[in-house]
mmCIF file of C-alpha atoms in Angstrom:
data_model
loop_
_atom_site.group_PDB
_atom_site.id
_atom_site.type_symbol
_atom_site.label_atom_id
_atom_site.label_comp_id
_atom_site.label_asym_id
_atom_site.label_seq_id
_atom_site.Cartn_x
_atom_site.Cartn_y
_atom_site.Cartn_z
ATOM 1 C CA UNK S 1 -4.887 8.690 32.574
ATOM 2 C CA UNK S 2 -1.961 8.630 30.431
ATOM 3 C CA UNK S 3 -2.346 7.044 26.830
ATOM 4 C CA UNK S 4 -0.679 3.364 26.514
ATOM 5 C CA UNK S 5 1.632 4.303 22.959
ATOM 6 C CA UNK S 6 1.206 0.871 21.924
ATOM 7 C CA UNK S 7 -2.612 1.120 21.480
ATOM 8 C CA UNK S 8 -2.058 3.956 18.908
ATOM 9 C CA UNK S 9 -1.065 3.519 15.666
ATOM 10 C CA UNK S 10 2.126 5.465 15.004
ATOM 11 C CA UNK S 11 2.808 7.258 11.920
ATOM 12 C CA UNK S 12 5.071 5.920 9.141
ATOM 13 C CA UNK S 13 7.617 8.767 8.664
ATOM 14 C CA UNK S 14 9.482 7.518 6.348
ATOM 15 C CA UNK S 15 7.764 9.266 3.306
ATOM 16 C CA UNK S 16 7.074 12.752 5.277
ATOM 17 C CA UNK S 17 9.239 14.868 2.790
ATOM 18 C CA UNK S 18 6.836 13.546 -0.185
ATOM 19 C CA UNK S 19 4.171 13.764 1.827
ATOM 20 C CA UNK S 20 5.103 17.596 2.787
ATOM 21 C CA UNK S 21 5.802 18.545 -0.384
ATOM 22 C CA UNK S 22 2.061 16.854 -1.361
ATOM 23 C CA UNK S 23 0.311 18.826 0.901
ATOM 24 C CA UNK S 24 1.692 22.127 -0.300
ATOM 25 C CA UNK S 25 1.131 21.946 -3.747
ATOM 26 C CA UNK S 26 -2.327 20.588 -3.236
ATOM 27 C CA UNK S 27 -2.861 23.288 -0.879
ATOM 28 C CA UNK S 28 -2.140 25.936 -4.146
ATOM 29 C CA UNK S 29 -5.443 23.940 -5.684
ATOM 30 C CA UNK S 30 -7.245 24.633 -2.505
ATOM 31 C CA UNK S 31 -6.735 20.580 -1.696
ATOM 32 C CA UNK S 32 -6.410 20.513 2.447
ATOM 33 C CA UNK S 33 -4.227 17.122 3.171
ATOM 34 C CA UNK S 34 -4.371 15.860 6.990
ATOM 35 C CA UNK S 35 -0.428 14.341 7.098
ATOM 36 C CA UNK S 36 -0.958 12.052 9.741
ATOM 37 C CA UNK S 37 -4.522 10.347 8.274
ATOM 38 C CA UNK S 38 -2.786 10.261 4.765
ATOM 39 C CA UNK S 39 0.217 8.013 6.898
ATOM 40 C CA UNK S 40 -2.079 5.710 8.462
ATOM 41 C CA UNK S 41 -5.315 5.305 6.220
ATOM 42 C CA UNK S 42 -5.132 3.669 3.414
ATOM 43 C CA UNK S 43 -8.207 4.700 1.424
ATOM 44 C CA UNK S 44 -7.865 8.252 2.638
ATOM 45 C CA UNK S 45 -4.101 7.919 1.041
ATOM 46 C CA UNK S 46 -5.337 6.466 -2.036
ATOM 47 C CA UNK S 47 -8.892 9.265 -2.405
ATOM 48 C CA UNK S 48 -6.068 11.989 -1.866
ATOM 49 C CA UNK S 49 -3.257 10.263 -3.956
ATOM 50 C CA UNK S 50 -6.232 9.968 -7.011
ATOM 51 C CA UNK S 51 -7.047 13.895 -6.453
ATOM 52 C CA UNK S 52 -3.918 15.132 -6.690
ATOM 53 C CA UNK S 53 -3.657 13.006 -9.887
ATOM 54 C CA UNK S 54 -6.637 14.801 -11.356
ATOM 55 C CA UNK S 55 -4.855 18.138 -11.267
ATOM 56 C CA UNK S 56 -3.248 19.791 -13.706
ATOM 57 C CA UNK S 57 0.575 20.240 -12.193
ATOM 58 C CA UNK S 58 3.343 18.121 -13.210
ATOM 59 C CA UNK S 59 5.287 18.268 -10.384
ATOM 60 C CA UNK S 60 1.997 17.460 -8.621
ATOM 61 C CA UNK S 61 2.092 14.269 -10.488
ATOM 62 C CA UNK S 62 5.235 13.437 -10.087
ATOM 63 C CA UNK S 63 5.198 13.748 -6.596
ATOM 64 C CA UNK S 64 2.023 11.724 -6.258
ATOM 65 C CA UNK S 65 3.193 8.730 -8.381
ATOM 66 C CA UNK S 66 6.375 8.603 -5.654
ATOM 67 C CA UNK S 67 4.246 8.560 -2.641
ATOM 68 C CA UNK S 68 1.852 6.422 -4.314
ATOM 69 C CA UNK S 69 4.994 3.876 -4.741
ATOM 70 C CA UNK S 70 5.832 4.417 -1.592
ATOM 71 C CA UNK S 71 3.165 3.542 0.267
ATOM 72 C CA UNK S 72 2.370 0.375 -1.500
ATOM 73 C CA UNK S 73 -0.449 2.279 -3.101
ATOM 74 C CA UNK S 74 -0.369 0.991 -6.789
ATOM 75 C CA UNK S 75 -2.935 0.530 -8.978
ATOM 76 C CA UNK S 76 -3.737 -2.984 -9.146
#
């Protein structure tokens, strides 16, 4: 039986170069990053988001802080 698309929860795209670029830095720390949870959960965005904060890596940071923006994810 086919899947209905509106029961599933689609992605938000509209970050996925921050998000890419995320993944693969964390990934030099050893950090795995699952794109499409850290798009649709909340708390997993925001446990990842505070990891990648915790490592030393400016650009790290810097992307972080965007995506964190982004996603409505501010400290609060």
């Amino acid at each position: 039986m086919p899947m209905n698309p509106c029961t599933r929860q689609q992605p938000d795209s509209r970050h996925l170069v921050e998000i890419i670029e995320l993944k693969w830095l964390l990934a030099g720390h050893g950090i795995h990053v699952h794109v499409e949870q850290l798009q649709t959960d909340p708390e997993y965005a925001r446990r990842t988001l505070d990891r990648a904060a915790a490592v030393p890596n400016t650009a790290l940071h810097e992307v972080a802080a965007r995506l964190r923006l982004g996603l409505g994810l501010n400290a609060g």
